[in-house]
Amino acid sequence: MMDDANQLKDEGNKHFQAGEIDKAIECYTNAIKVCKDKTLLAVIYRNRSACFLKKESYANAASDASKAIDVDAADIKALYRRCQALEKLGKLDMAFKDVQRCATLEPKNKTFLETLRRLGAEIQAKLKTTFSTDSRVQNMFDILFDEEMDKDKKEKAANNLIVLSREDAGAERIFQNNGVPLLLNMIDTGKPEMIVAAVRTLSGMCTGHKARAMAIVNMVGVDKICSIMALDNEEIALATSNLFQCINDSLTGADTREYGKEAALVLDAAKDLKTILLALLEMIANKNVSGYGRDQALNLLSKNVPRTNKKNPDYSRTLFTIDHGLKKILKVCGQVPELPDQLPLTENSQMIASVLLNKLYDDLTCDPERDNFREICDQYIKSKIDPNNMDKTLHAVNTISGLLQGPFDVGNALVGHQGVMEMMVALCGSEREVDQMVAVEALIHSSTKMSRASFIITNGVSLLKDIYKKTTNEKIKIRALVGLCKLGSAGGDDYSLRQFAEGSTEKLAKQCRKWLCNPKIDAKTRKWAIEGLAYLTNDADVKDDFVEDELALKAMFDLAKSTDKTIIYAVACTLVNCTNSYEKKEILPELVQLAKFSKQHVPEQHPKDKKDFIEKRVKRLLKAGVISALAVMVKADSSILTDKTKEMLARVFLALSADPKDRGIIVAQGGGKALIPLALEGTDAGKGKACHALAKIAAVSNPTIAFPGERVYEVVRPLVSLLHTDKEGAQNYEALRGLTNLAAYSEKLRSKIVKEKALPEIENLMFEENEKIRLAATECMCNLVTSKEVQERYLEDGNDKLKLLVLLCGEDDDKIQIAAAGALAMITAAQKKLCTKMTLVTVQWLEILQRLCLHSNPKIQHRGMVIVYNMLDSDNNELAKKLIESELLEILTVIGKAEDNPKRQDPIDAARTCLVKAMDLGLIKPFSTPS
């Protein structure tokens, strides 16, 4: 048995020396099983410990070393190995003890003394930080509460506190050092910067730690947090909303910590979550809450109440919200800011409320629940309609407007109810500006879905024309005009379906542009001018005039960048129309003939919707600064920037990036960064378009400029998603070009590309029939083979990666040969084993290699020579001999003996290097160089 164990140990040692760690571990493990001798066993354990250190498996390394030390407490090698493993495991004090024993046994060993010194210093530093964190926390609070302290120091202390709270250890120190009461004191100072710092610190402390989050909720109180969010300060409202979100995420189990069974019973968060939900609903209709606070309460409900995934069967929160809060949300929709005694709102509040109503209605799964929703809305409207009280009635009509912008069917049903339309008509004829305004807006919203708006078309057009002609009030005029535009654009971009007389669409649009550019008109009203253009730009003449009007474009972009985000959808519609980036239906010529023959309606394309006109419009938009406006729009709040709007913005980006010459402008104005969020979330179509635009930009720009900082890593996944074979060829091609560019920049990027599982997709495309795609895939692989991870894939058995590369070197296309031979040259230089493997994957290897070396293109010839050199240099004498015995010797000799020629110098030099190598290997005799 002893002999077996010894033999296995020696085999293991050989493998270890050769760098074959896994095989060494196998031998040592087998030796341990059969070994009966204690001393030998200790040696084997000690050796296996060294293997585990190499594999970075530190716990196993420490355990094996300990078994050796149990046999011989003075085994210095085992002690030092355990010390190394323990240090890596973060057990510094235990590692220190081990190296202390080593230094006692060998006092002159420099390595031991150096490790002893280093570990000693690390332990001191660690103790210091634990003590100093506590004193630092105390110190930060002292600075913050010191009235005499200067502003800069206070700001720095506040920021340090926030940063500290984001690390788990730091958050725990703040919590243990009476942090929550002190943070509450900061809030009670009433100073905005103190409140924001305290709230952000609490957010850090609540993140990802359920027990701590629950403790903080109970110490601070939900009402207190709501009262902070209710303050009239946008920054405070946002920070508090984020605190609520962190608490929600921790309590709903987006927290991955392990708690014991007892703790799990105590940590039942359902009660706290319910309290928070009720408190937020309470805030929505509360007069003492600021507009910013109301927006954030609505946003939090929008984000956390409806299900994100319809497969989740539990939508009890939605039902609860409808029962306890639907009327409150309707109240926000019904507010008329021009009247006295209304809830404080921002420009965005009513839009956010409409979006929330839509999400809640969408989340319901059966008719009785939807009927209940409609019934509550119906009761609410009825309770507000009062012929003797105009203000109450206005509230009812405005609530219907809110529903029409949310769950349209619910609003549409209400418009059809008896008396509602008459009420709108009566309001239109009122003397008060506010009555007319609310009524006209309701009319506009009710004509959203043309097929269902026949009621409006029959009654509305004459009504709106009447108001438009008679009113002298610009605000009403614009709104009436938008209603007409909306009803007039029912034909979409179909040139032959025009509701208005020829030319009147252009007149309406001209009027909209004039209003848009008039700074004397309030922004809310100018916004309606864009709403009008969103409809009128279905007409190609209107688009063309609009993009020629640079002042109007700039005015629209300025409004898009303003704080009023409700305008984003209209701007997106207008841009989609101007760039013709909407979904186009394919029209088959045969069907057109058939339709004409049977006197059916045939959609026609306007001459100005042809390609060259669209290209001109794109150039005008870029010149007027469309990218900087898009970059701002993308950052809007998630409840206003719906998936539909994101898709429209992605379509516009794709249209703008069509011409490679324009991509520089897009990058310079921040378009690259703005596209990333659009590529990561939204509708499938929207994500696809955004990914495609990203690919176009990544293919031609310096990635570190187009996507600064860490953002460049976020671009990889969207590009890889375009490599699937079910995507269009153009998307495959652009994505490959983008990845080729990224792969050339850094090892970290190459590693990210491999991690996103791009390799199999790229290899699939290397087989693609389309030459351009095949070339792009091969070039991409050529840039990736410098990565260690990719080389390891080529070394693995059981795949055709290397065979594919060798065969591609034999293609007829020069560019593909350059890329494939380049990849092969680099990978055989990096991994000598592949030189031998190359000869086993295909019988044609030698013929392909000779063709490369005889190629008329010096670039290909040079790559061929480098591969030959790599094979000669691969420590495989049989292979080197085989090469020199083949016709390659003659080829090398002819090229090597040629006279210097600047056009072909690379292959000539490479051939000479190969010949010198062959001489060194003793395969050929030196030959006299030509004189």
PDB file of N, CA and C in Angstrom, residues 703-731:
ATOM      1  N   PRO A 703     -15.574  53.827 -28.366  1.00  0.00           N
ATOM      2  CA  PRO A 703     -16.535  53.476 -27.319  1.00  0.00           C
ATOM      3  C   PRO A 703     -16.340  54.258 -26.030  1.00  0.00           C
ATOM      4  N   THR A 704     -15.083  54.594 -25.709  1.00  0.00           N
ATOM      5  CA  THR A 704     -14.864  55.269 -24.414  1.00  0.00           C
ATOM      6  C   THR A 704     -15.387  56.706 -24.448  1.00  0.00           C
ATOM      7  N   ILE A 705     -15.535  57.269 -25.669  1.00  0.00           N
ATOM      8  CA  ILE A 705     -16.104  58.626 -25.765  1.00  0.00           C
ATOM      9  C   ILE A 705     -17.628  58.537 -25.882  1.00  0.00           C
ATOM     10  N   ALA A 706     -18.099  57.573 -26.706  1.00  0.00           N
ATOM     11  CA  ALA A 706     -19.548  57.449 -26.922  1.00  0.00           C
ATOM     12  C   ALA A 706     -20.271  57.009 -25.652  1.00  0.00           C
ATOM     13  N   PHE A 707     -19.619  56.131 -24.868  1.00  0.00           N
ATOM     14  CA  PHE A 707     -20.251  55.603 -23.654  1.00  0.00           C
ATOM     15  C   PHE A 707     -19.258  55.745 -22.502  1.00  0.00           C
ATOM     16  N   PRO A 708     -19.145  56.948 -21.931  1.00  0.00           N
ATOM     17  CA  PRO A 708     -18.069  57.190 -20.962  1.00  0.00           C
ATOM     18  C   PRO A 708     -18.210  56.349 -19.692  1.00  0.00           C
ATOM     19  N   GLY A 709     -17.063  56.133 -19.051  1.00  0.00           N
ATOM     20  CA  GLY A 709     -17.050  55.449 -17.738  1.00  0.00           C
ATOM     21  C   GLY A 709     -17.508  54.015 -17.842  1.00  0.00           C
ATOM     22  N   GLU A 710     -18.252  53.598 -16.818  1.00  0.00           N
ATOM     23  CA  GLU A 710     -18.704  52.200 -16.733  1.00  0.00           C
ATOM     24  C   GLU A 710     -19.798  51.891 -17.757  1.00  0.00           C
ATOM     25  N   ARG A 711     -20.358  52.953 -18.367  1.00  0.00           N
ATOM     26  CA  ARG A 711     -21.503  52.734 -19.274  1.00  0.00           C
ATOM     27  C   ARG A 711     -21.163  51.822 -20.434  1.00  0.00           C
ATOM     28  N   VAL A 712     -19.879  51.848 -20.830  1.00  0.00           N
ATOM     29  CA  VAL A 712     -19.495  51.071 -22.005  1.00  0.00           C
ATOM     30  C   VAL A 712     -19.797  49.577 -21.789  1.00  0.00           C
ATOM     31  N   TYR A 713     -19.759  49.118 -20.523  1.00  0.00           N
ATOM     32  CA  TYR A 713     -20.031  47.700 -20.259  1.00  0.00           C
ATOM     33  C   TYR A 713     -21.521  47.385 -20.405  1.00  0.00           C
ATOM     34  N   GLU A 714     -22.355  48.433 -20.209  1.00  0.00           N
ATOM     35  CA  GLU A 714     -23.806  48.217 -20.331  1.00  0.00           C
ATOM     36  C   GLU A 714     -24.230  48.051 -21.786  1.00  0.00           C
ATOM     37  N   VAL A 715     -23.349  48.440 -22.717  1.00  0.00           N
ATOM     38  CA  VAL A 715     -23.701  48.385 -24.141  1.00  0.00           C
ATOM     39  C   VAL A 715     -23.605  46.955 -24.666  1.00  0.00           C
ATOM     40  N   VAL A 716     -22.797  46.119 -23.982  1.00  0.00           N
ATOM     41  CA  VAL A 716     -22.512  44.789 -24.531  1.00  0.00           C
ATOM     42  C   VAL A 716     -23.790  43.949 -24.658  1.00  0.00           C
ATOM     43  N   ARG A 717     -24.588  43.898 -23.587  1.00  0.00           N
ATOM     44  CA  ARG A 717     -25.767  43.019 -23.632  1.00  0.00           C
ATOM     45  C   ARG A 717     -26.739  43.393 -24.758  1.00  0.00           C
ATOM     46  N   PRO A 718     -27.093  44.702 -24.909  1.00  0.00           N
ATOM     47  CA  PRO A 718     -27.990  45.040 -26.027  1.00  0.00           C
ATOM     48  C   PRO A 718     -27.439  44.602 -27.390  1.00  0.00           C
ATOM     49  N   LEU A 719     -26.123  44.716 -27.582  1.00  0.00           N
ATOM     50  CA  LEU A 719     -25.555  44.323 -28.880  1.00  0.00           C
ATOM     51  C   LEU A 719     -25.637  42.801 -29.054  1.00  0.00           C
ATOM     52  N   VAL A 720     -25.328  42.066 -27.988  1.00  0.00           N
ATOM     53  CA  VAL A 720     -25.364  40.602 -28.094  1.00  0.00           C
ATOM     54  C   VAL A 720     -26.792  40.129 -28.406  1.00  0.00           C
ATOM     55  N   SER A 721     -27.792  40.876 -27.886  1.00  0.00           N
ATOM     56  CA  SER A 721     -29.185  40.452 -28.132  1.00  0.00           C
ATOM     57  C   SER A 721     -29.549  40.520 -29.614  1.00  0.00           C
ATOM     58  N   LEU A 722     -28.764  41.263 -30.405  1.00  0.00           N
ATOM     59  CA  LEU A 722     -29.073  41.377 -31.842  1.00  0.00           C
ATOM     60  C   LEU A 722     -28.404  40.282 -32.672  1.00  0.00           C
ATOM     61  N   LEU A 723     -27.642  39.395 -32.012  1.00  0.00           N
ATOM     62  CA  LEU A 723     -26.903  38.386 -32.784  1.00  0.00           C
ATOM     63  C   LEU A 723     -27.754  37.156 -33.100  1.00  0.00           C
ATOM     64  N   HIS A 724     -28.912  37.029 -32.434  1.00  0.00           N
ATOM     65  CA  HIS A 724     -29.716  35.827 -32.662  1.00  0.00           C
ATOM     66  C   HIS A 724     -30.096  35.723 -34.126  1.00  0.00           C
ATOM     67  N   THR A 725     -30.220  34.478 -34.599  1.00  0.00           N
ATOM     68  CA  THR A 725     -30.492  34.288 -36.022  1.00  0.00           C
ATOM     69  C   THR A 725     -31.899  34.742 -36.406  1.00  0.00           C
ATOM     70  N   ASP A 726     -32.793  34.916 -35.404  1.00  0.00           N
ATOM     71  CA  ASP A 726     -34.138  35.377 -35.787  1.00  0.00           C
ATOM     72  C   ASP A 726     -34.205  36.891 -35.993  1.00  0.00           C
ATOM     73  N   LYS A 727     -33.100  37.585 -35.713  1.00  0.00           N
ATOM     74  CA  LYS A 727     -33.064  39.042 -35.962  1.00  0.00           C
ATOM     75  C   LYS A 727     -32.747  39.287 -37.440  1.00  0.00           C
ATOM     76  N   GLU A 728     -33.009  40.528 -37.881  1.00  0.00           N
ATOM     77  CA  GLU A 728     -32.740  40.856 -39.289  1.00  0.00           C
ATOM     78  C   GLU A 728     -31.239  40.845 -39.557  1.00  0.00           C
ATOM     79  N   GLY A 729     -30.896  40.573 -40.830  1.00  0.00           N
ATOM     80  CA  GLY A 729     -29.481  40.547 -41.215  1.00  0.00           C
ATOM     81  C   GLY A 729     -28.771  41.853 -40.889  1.00  0.00           C
ATOM     82  N   ALA A 730     -29.463  42.990 -41.135  1.00  0.00           N
ATOM     83  CA  ALA A 730     -28.836  44.297 -40.878  1.00  0.00           C
ATOM     84  C   ALA A 730     -28.483  44.430 -39.398  1.00  0.00           C
ATOM     85  N   GLN A 731     -29.369  43.895 -38.528  1.00  0.00           N
ATOM     86  CA  GLN A 731     -29.106  43.993 -37.083  1.00  0.00           C
ATOM     87  C   GLN A 731     -27.921  43.109 -36.700  1.00  0.00           C
TER      88      GLN A 731
END
